[in-house]
Amino acid sequence: MHTAYHSIYKHPLPENHRFPMAKYELLAGQLKMEGIVEDERWIQPGSIEHDSIRRAHSKSYLETLENGTWSKQEERRSGFPWSPELIAREKTIMEGTRLCGRRAAQGDVALNIAGGTHHACKAHAEGFCLLNDLAISAYDLLSAGLERILIVDLDVHHGNGTADIVGTDPRIFTFSMHGAKNYPQTKPPSTLDIALPDGTGDAEYLRLLEGALDSIFTSFDPQVALYQCGVDVLASDKLGRLSMSINGCAQRDRLVLSACKQSDIGVACAMGGGYSQDISTIVKAHANTFRIARDVWT
Ligand SMILES: [Zn+2]
C-alpha cells in the first residue's frame, strides 16, 4: 500500500486578500526539500464539478458565489473580498480534498496541503471558508457507494459549517474537539463535540482524544475518515487559547492516523488552521502530519 499526496494548484490572489497564504507555499517547499513527499506523489487537482459542490451547499448560495453578488455583510462574514480568482482557488482546493477522499476510500492516506474549510455553511461563507471541503468530500464518498464516513475535526475552532451541513445525517459521524471559548460563538451540534477549557495541555488533550477515538471506532465502525488536522491547537497560536506543544500536536496526529490504520481504513487529511507568530512553527507542525502519515502507512 502506498501513500498519495495532493497539492493545491497555485492561483495567484490579489494583494488585498488578508488570509495568511504564505504557509501553503512554504509547506510544499519544506516537504519537497526534506524529501517527505517525493516528486511523483504530488498531484495538482483541477476544478471541482458543480454537482459535487451542490451536494453540500444550497443552490441560491452557489449562485451568489458564482456571480459575485454578495452583499457587504456577506463579504465581511466570509473574510474575503469577492473575486473570480478567489472562487477558482476555492474550487481547486475542494477538488484536492475530494480526490484525497477517493484515494482514502481505497485504504490509502492522502493529504491536501490546504483545505479544512469547516466554517463554510450550507448557505453562507464564514471565517475565511467559502465552501466546505469536508462535507463535499463526505457526500462525494456517499455518492460513490460508501455508507459510513467519519469526520475528525481537531482544529481548535469548532466545525460549525460541517455540523450545519451534515446535521443528523446518520451516514456521517462528525467529531469536533475544540476550544470551548473559541470562535465560532454559536456551535451547532456535531455527532460528538468535546469542548476544551482554555489552557488545555498535551496530557489531557491526548487522553480525551484517545478515549473518543476508541468509542467512535467501536460504535460507528467507519469505512473511511476525513481528518481536519489544524495546528492552531499550539500554545504559540495567536488565536488558539490551548497549550499544546509541537510534540503533543504530532502525537495527536499519530493517534488519529494510527487508529485509522489499525481499523484498516484510509484517511484524507486537510490542513486547517495555524496562526502561530513564527510561520516556521506552523510549517513544522503541518509537515509533521505528512511525516507521520508516511511513517504510519509504510
Ligand atoms: Zn482554526
Tab-separated table of C-alpha atoms and ligand atoms in Angstrom:
chain	number	residue	atom	x	y	z
A	1	MET	CA	0.000	0.000	0.000
A	2	HIS	CA	1.459	3.332	-0.920
A	3	THR	CA	0.824	6.891	0.006
A	4	ALA	CA	-0.527	9.604	-2.253
A	5	TYR	CA	-0.367	13.318	-1.678
A	6	HIS	CA	-2.274	16.101	-3.293
A	7	SER	CA	-1.280	19.714	-3.531
A	8	ILE	CA	-3.358	22.744	-4.280
A	9	TYR	CA	-2.859	24.352	-7.614
A	10	LYS	CA	-1.496	27.825	-7.068
A	11	HIS	CA	-3.894	30.540	-8.094
A	12	PRO	CA	-2.343	33.959	-7.535
A	13	LEU	CA	-4.634	36.156	-5.478
A	14	PRO	CA	-4.867	39.934	-5.277
A	15	GLU	CA	-2.680	41.576	-2.635
A	16	ASN	CA	-5.638	42.656	-0.540
A	17	HIS	CA	-6.542	39.099	0.486
A	18	ARG	CA	-5.742	39.093	4.136
A	19	PHE	CA	-5.765	35.351	4.788
A	20	PRO	CA	-2.290	34.015	5.593
A	21	MET	CA	-1.458	32.206	2.356
A	22	ALA	CA	2.297	32.037	2.674
A	23	LYS	CA	2.235	28.881	4.776
A	24	TYR	CA	0.981	26.744	1.873
A	25	GLU	CA	3.894	27.683	-0.348
A	26	LEU	CA	6.356	27.174	2.472
A	27	LEU	CA	4.847	23.827	3.450
A	28	ALA	CA	5.088	22.490	-0.096
A	29	GLY	CA	8.701	23.684	-0.257
A	30	GLN	CA	9.563	22.069	3.073
A	31	LEU	CA	8.004	18.722	2.098
A	32	LYS	CA	9.940	18.690	-1.159
A	33	MET	CA	13.218	19.840	0.395
A	34	GLU	CA	13.147	17.214	3.131
A	35	GLY	CA	12.023	14.511	0.729
A	36	ILE	CA	8.936	13.799	2.882
A	37	VAL	CA	6.864	13.770	-0.305
A	38	GLU	CA	8.619	12.509	-3.431
A	39	ASP	CA	8.028	14.418	-6.679
A	40	GLU	CA	5.902	11.689	-8.257
A	41	ARG	CA	3.432	11.769	-5.360
A	42	TRP	CA	2.288	15.343	-5.927
A	43	ILE	CA	-0.985	15.760	-7.737
A	44	GLN	CA	-2.335	19.112	-8.846
A	45	PRO	CA	-6.117	18.909	-8.889
A	46	GLY	CA	-8.320	20.651	-11.435
A	47	SER	CA	-11.534	22.466	-10.589
A	48	ILE	CA	-14.320	20.615	-8.802
A	49	GLU	CA	-17.562	19.974	-10.689
A	50	HIS	CA	-20.688	21.877	-9.752
A	51	ASP	CA	-22.667	18.701	-8.931
A	52	SER	CA	-20.140	17.721	-6.260
A	53	ILE	CA	-20.419	21.110	-4.547
A	54	ARG	CA	-24.194	21.110	-4.843
A	55	ARG	CA	-24.493	18.024	-2.598
A	56	ALA	CA	-23.303	20.152	0.334
A	57	HIS	CA	-24.358	23.729	-0.481
A	58	SER	CA	-27.634	25.403	-1.389
A	59	LYS	CA	-28.471	26.422	-4.952
A	60	SER	CA	-29.096	30.072	-4.087
A	61	TYR	CA	-25.806	30.405	-2.189
A	62	LEU	CA	-23.828	28.904	-5.064
A	63	GLU	CA	-25.418	31.395	-7.432
A	64	THR	CA	-24.206	34.329	-5.335
A	65	LEU	CA	-20.770	32.738	-5.162
A	66	GLU	CA	-20.522	32.265	-8.936
A	67	ASN	CA	-21.975	35.671	-9.802
A	68	GLY	CA	-20.199	37.699	-7.150
A	69	THR	CA	-23.487	39.095	-5.872
A	70	TRP	CA	-22.514	39.092	-2.207
A	71	SER	CA	-23.822	41.869	-0.009
A	72	LYS	CA	-21.255	43.844	2.027
A	73	GLN	CA	-22.368	41.873	5.070
A	74	GLU	CA	-21.827	38.533	3.306
A	75	GLU	CA	-18.398	39.649	2.153
A	76	ARG	CA	-17.483	40.661	5.710
A	77	ARG	CA	-18.684	37.349	7.084
A	78	SER	CA	-16.609	35.405	4.559
A	79	GLY	CA	-13.452	37.329	5.487
A	80	PHE	CA	-12.590	37.853	1.814
A	81	PRO	CA	-13.330	40.431	-0.857
A	82	TRP	CA	-15.030	38.502	-3.672
A	83	SER	CA	-13.012	37.900	-6.838
A	84	PRO	CA	-13.096	35.320	-9.645
A	85	GLU	CA	-9.586	34.213	-8.603
A	86	LEU	CA	-10.826	33.529	-5.093
A	87	ILE	CA	-13.601	31.270	-6.372
A	88	ALA	CA	-11.249	29.455	-8.765
A	89	ARG	CA	-8.809	28.834	-5.957
A	90	GLU	CA	-11.521	27.550	-3.629
A	91	LYS	CA	-12.811	25.120	-6.254
A	92	THR	CA	-9.311	23.734	-6.744
A	93	ILE	CA	-8.903	23.204	-3.014
A	94	MET	CA	-12.288	21.437	-2.918
A	95	GLU	CA	-11.210	19.121	-5.705
A	96	GLY	CA	-7.964	18.387	-3.854
A	97	THR	CA	-9.809	17.160	-0.779
A	98	ARG	CA	-12.366	15.291	-2.907
A	99	LEU	CA	-9.540	13.430	-4.660
A	100	CYS	CA	-7.893	12.715	-1.305
A	101	GLY	CA	-11.223	11.263	-0.127
A	102	ARG	CA	-11.425	8.978	-3.155
A	103	ARG	CA	-7.886	7.840	-2.516
A	104	ALA	CA	-8.714	7.235	1.148
A	105	ALA	CA	-11.686	5.095	0.094
A	106	GLN	CA	-9.109	2.687	-1.329
A	107	GLY	CA	-7.484	2.323	2.087
A	108	ASP	CA	-4.718	4.841	1.455
A	109	VAL	CA	-3.701	8.072	3.158
A	110	ALA	CA	-3.809	11.279	1.107
A	111	LEU	CA	-3.218	14.840	2.233
A	112	ASN	CA	-4.262	18.188	0.837
A	113	ILE	CA	-1.717	20.893	1.697
A	114	ALA	CA	-4.686	23.273	2.056
A	115	GLY	CA	-8.395	22.784	2.825
A	116	GLY	CA	-10.158	22.026	6.072
A	117	THR	CA	-12.641	24.839	5.408
A	118	HIS	CA	-15.002	23.734	8.161
A	119	HIS	CA	-16.728	27.074	8.827
A	120	ALA	CA	-18.421	27.175	5.402
A	121	CYS	CA	-22.120	26.524	5.985
A	122	LYS	CA	-24.776	25.166	3.656
A	123	ALA	CA	-25.977	28.629	2.585
A	124	HIS	CA	-23.235	31.092	3.510
A	125	ALA	CA	-19.488	31.678	3.745
A	126	GLU	CA	-17.901	32.268	7.121
A	127	GLY	CA	-14.481	32.667	8.756
A	128	PHE	CA	-12.334	32.505	5.578
A	129	CYS	CA	-14.248	29.423	4.380
A	130	LEU	CA	-16.395	29.679	1.235
A	131	LEU	CA	-17.058	26.025	0.507
A	132	ASN	CA	-16.800	23.118	2.922
A	133	ASP	CA	-14.335	20.547	1.551
A	134	LEU	CA	-15.002	18.054	4.362
A	135	ALA	CA	-18.758	17.949	3.766
A	136	ILE	CA	-18.320	17.963	-0.020
A	137	SER	CA	-15.907	15.048	0.198
A	138	ALA	CA	-18.165	13.119	2.606
A	139	TYR	CA	-21.154	13.422	0.257
A	140	ASP	CA	-18.965	12.548	-2.706
A	141	LEU	CA	-17.946	9.334	-0.938
A	142	LEU	CA	-21.571	8.508	-0.148
A	143	SER	CA	-22.410	9.045	-3.820
A	144	ALA	CA	-19.643	6.556	-4.645
A	145	GLY	CA	-21.385	3.892	-2.552
A	146	LEU	CA	-19.768	4.215	0.869
A	147	GLU	CA	-22.140	4.151	3.837
A	148	ARG	CA	-20.273	5.346	6.944
A	149	ILE	CA	-17.948	8.353	6.801
A	150	LEU	CA	-16.102	9.712	9.840
A	151	ILE	CA	-15.044	13.366	10.005
A	152	VAL	CA	-12.457	14.046	12.723
A	153	ASP	CA	-12.061	17.792	13.202
A	154	LEU	CA	-9.231	18.699	15.572
A	155	ASP	CA	-8.761	22.308	14.513
A	156	VAL	CA	-9.010	24.454	17.642
A	157	HIS	CA	-12.167	26.045	16.234
A	158	HIS	CA	-15.469	24.186	16.223
A	159	GLY	CA	-16.554	22.669	12.898
A	160	ASN	CA	-19.770	24.683	12.780
A	161	GLY	CA	-20.138	24.662	8.993
A	162	THR	CA	-19.728	20.903	8.785
A	163	ALA	CA	-22.296	20.418	11.566
A	164	ASP	CA	-24.664	22.820	9.782
A	165	ILE	CA	-24.424	20.893	6.502
A	166	VAL	CA	-24.381	17.327	7.827
A	167	GLY	CA	-26.917	17.859	10.615
A	168	THR	CA	-28.146	14.495	11.906
A	169	ASP	CA	-27.396	12.516	8.728
A	170	PRO	CA	-26.678	9.083	10.262
A	171	ARG	CA	-24.227	8.167	7.485
A	172	ILE	CA	-21.695	10.793	8.541
A	173	PHE	CA	-20.194	10.929	12.053
A	174	THR	CA	-18.925	14.431	12.803
A	175	PHE	CA	-16.458	14.676	15.690
A	176	SER	CA	-15.183	18.114	16.719
A	177	MET	CA	-12.731	18.686	19.573
A	178	HIS	CA	-12.168	22.424	20.021
A	179	GLY	CA	-11.645	25.315	22.396
A	180	ALA	CA	-14.893	25.953	24.318
A	181	LYS	CA	-14.440	29.732	24.339
A	182	ASN	CA	-13.105	29.987	20.833
A	183	TYR	CA	-14.773	31.135	17.617
A	184	PRO	CA	-17.471	30.482	16.461
A	185	GLN	CA	-19.756	31.738	19.168
A	186	THR	CA	-22.657	29.563	18.015
A	187	LYS	CA	-21.683	25.920	17.731
A	188	PRO	CA	-24.390	23.732	16.185
A	189	PRO	CA	-24.083	20.164	17.489
A	190	SER	CA	-21.739	17.675	15.834
A	191	THR	CA	-22.388	13.963	16.390
A	192	LEU	CA	-19.758	14.280	19.145
A	193	ASP	CA	-18.419	17.553	20.492
A	194	ILE	CA	-15.647	17.867	23.063
A	195	ALA	CA	-15.248	21.471	24.205
A	196	LEU	CA	-11.910	22.126	25.911
A	197	PRO	CA	-11.215	24.760	28.553
A	198	ASP	CA	-8.587	27.448	27.858
A	199	GLY	CA	-5.064	26.256	28.536
A	200	THR	CA	-5.683	22.532	27.920
A	201	GLY	CA	-2.275	20.859	27.519
A	202	ASP	CA	-0.888	17.729	25.869
A	203	ALA	CA	-1.699	15.109	28.509
A	204	GLU	CA	-5.361	15.982	28.979
A	205	TYR	CA	-5.910	16.574	25.262
A	206	LEU	CA	-4.399	13.253	24.233
A	207	ARG	CA	-6.273	11.353	26.957
A	208	LEU	CA	-9.617	12.746	25.800
A	209	LEU	CA	-8.806	12.153	22.133
A	210	GLU	CA	-7.773	8.550	22.655
A	211	GLY	CA	-10.976	7.796	24.559
A	212	ALA	CA	-13.140	9.451	21.903
A	213	LEU	CA	-11.464	7.627	19.020
A	214	ASP	CA	-11.844	4.263	20.806
A	215	SER	CA	-15.522	4.881	21.350
A	216	ILE	CA	-16.185	6.169	17.782
A	217	PHE	CA	-14.363	3.342	16.027
A	218	THR	CA	-16.229	0.786	18.160
A	219	SER	CA	-19.710	2.283	17.871
A	220	PHE	CA	-19.692	3.730	14.329
A	221	ASP	CA	-17.231	1.432	12.537
A	222	PRO	CA	-16.324	3.973	9.804
A	223	GLN	CA	-15.349	2.855	6.298
A	224	VAL	CA	-13.221	5.928	5.649
A	225	ALA	CA	-12.115	9.020	7.601
A	226	LEU	CA	-11.625	12.688	6.758
A	227	TYR	CA	-9.246	14.451	9.144
A	228	GLN	CA	-9.132	18.236	9.655
A	229	CYS	CA	-5.690	18.498	11.274
A	230	GLY	CA	-5.457	22.233	12.050
A	231	VAL	CA	-2.388	23.190	14.063
A	232	ASP	CA	-3.973	26.163	15.832
A	233	VAL	CA	-4.059	23.982	18.976
A	234	LEU	CA	-0.433	25.002	19.640
A	235	ALA	CA	0.354	27.143	22.672
A	236	SER	CA	2.141	29.534	20.291
A	237	ASP	CA	-1.012	30.124	18.237
A	238	LYS	CA	-2.359	33.691	18.249
A	239	LEU	CA	-5.978	32.509	18.179
A	240	GLY	CA	-5.778	29.117	19.840
A	241	ARG	CA	-6.164	29.520	23.640
A	242	LEU	CA	-4.858	25.958	24.213
A	243	SER	CA	-1.404	24.976	25.461
A	244	MET	CA	-0.269	22.137	23.279
A	245	SER	CA	3.372	21.591	22.394
A	246	ILE	CA	4.523	20.780	18.888
A	247	ASN	CA	5.333	17.289	20.100
A	248	GLY	CA	1.830	16.913	21.564
A	249	CYS	CA	0.368	18.027	18.251
A	250	ALA	CA	2.402	15.352	16.473
A	251	GLN	CA	1.214	12.731	18.974
A	252	ARG	CA	-2.346	13.853	18.224
A	253	ASP	CA	-1.814	13.185	14.502
A	254	ARG	CA	-0.272	9.827	15.251
A	255	LEU	CA	-3.266	8.811	17.392
A	256	VAL	CA	-5.745	9.642	14.620
A	257	LEU	CA	-3.754	8.161	11.748
A	258	SER	CA	-2.850	5.009	13.697
A	259	ALA	CA	-6.481	4.487	14.722
A	260	CYS	CA	-7.449	4.557	11.025
A	261	LYS	CA	-4.617	2.261	10.026
A	262	GLN	CA	-5.373	-0.216	12.797
A	263	SER	CA	-9.024	-0.308	11.708
A	264	ASP	CA	-7.846	-0.879	8.155
A	265	ILE	CA	-9.461	2.250	6.729
A	266	GLY	CA	-7.991	5.066	4.657
A	267	VAL	CA	-7.895	8.706	5.665
A	268	ALA	CA	-7.890	12.020	3.815
A	269	CYS	CA	-6.275	14.955	5.630
A	270	ALA	CA	-6.957	18.659	5.130
A	271	MET	CA	-4.588	21.094	6.847
A	272	GLY	CA	-6.968	23.586	8.516
A	273	GLY	CA	-5.845	26.489	10.669
A	274	GLY	CA	-2.489	27.580	12.060
A	275	TYR	CA	-1.714	31.112	13.219
A	276	SER	CA	1.478	30.960	15.269
A	277	GLN	CA	3.532	34.161	15.205
A	278	ASP	CA	6.533	32.328	13.787
A	279	ILE	CA	5.463	30.843	10.455
A	280	SER	CA	8.206	28.219	10.651
A	281	THR	CA	6.381	26.723	13.656
A	282	ILE	CA	3.204	26.380	11.580
A	283	VAL	CA	5.054	24.792	8.689
A	284	LYS	CA	6.895	22.415	11.014
A	285	ALA	CA	3.659	21.269	12.670
A	286	HIS	CA	1.895	20.719	9.310
A	287	ALA	CA	4.964	18.928	7.895
A	288	ASN	CA	4.853	16.604	10.912
A	289	THR	CA	1.400	15.416	9.812
A	290	PHE	CA	2.839	14.363	6.431
A	291	ARG	CA	5.849	12.769	8.115
A	292	ILE	CA	3.645	10.756	10.476
A	293	ALA	CA	1.270	9.745	7.646
A	294	ARG	CA	4.194	8.356	5.708
A	295	ASP	CA	5.522	6.604	8.784
A	296	VAL	CA	2.194	5.015	9.722
A	297	TRP	CA	1.442	3.906	6.143
A	298	THR	CA	4.801	2.230	5.387
B	1	ZN	ZN	-8.996	27.054	13.308
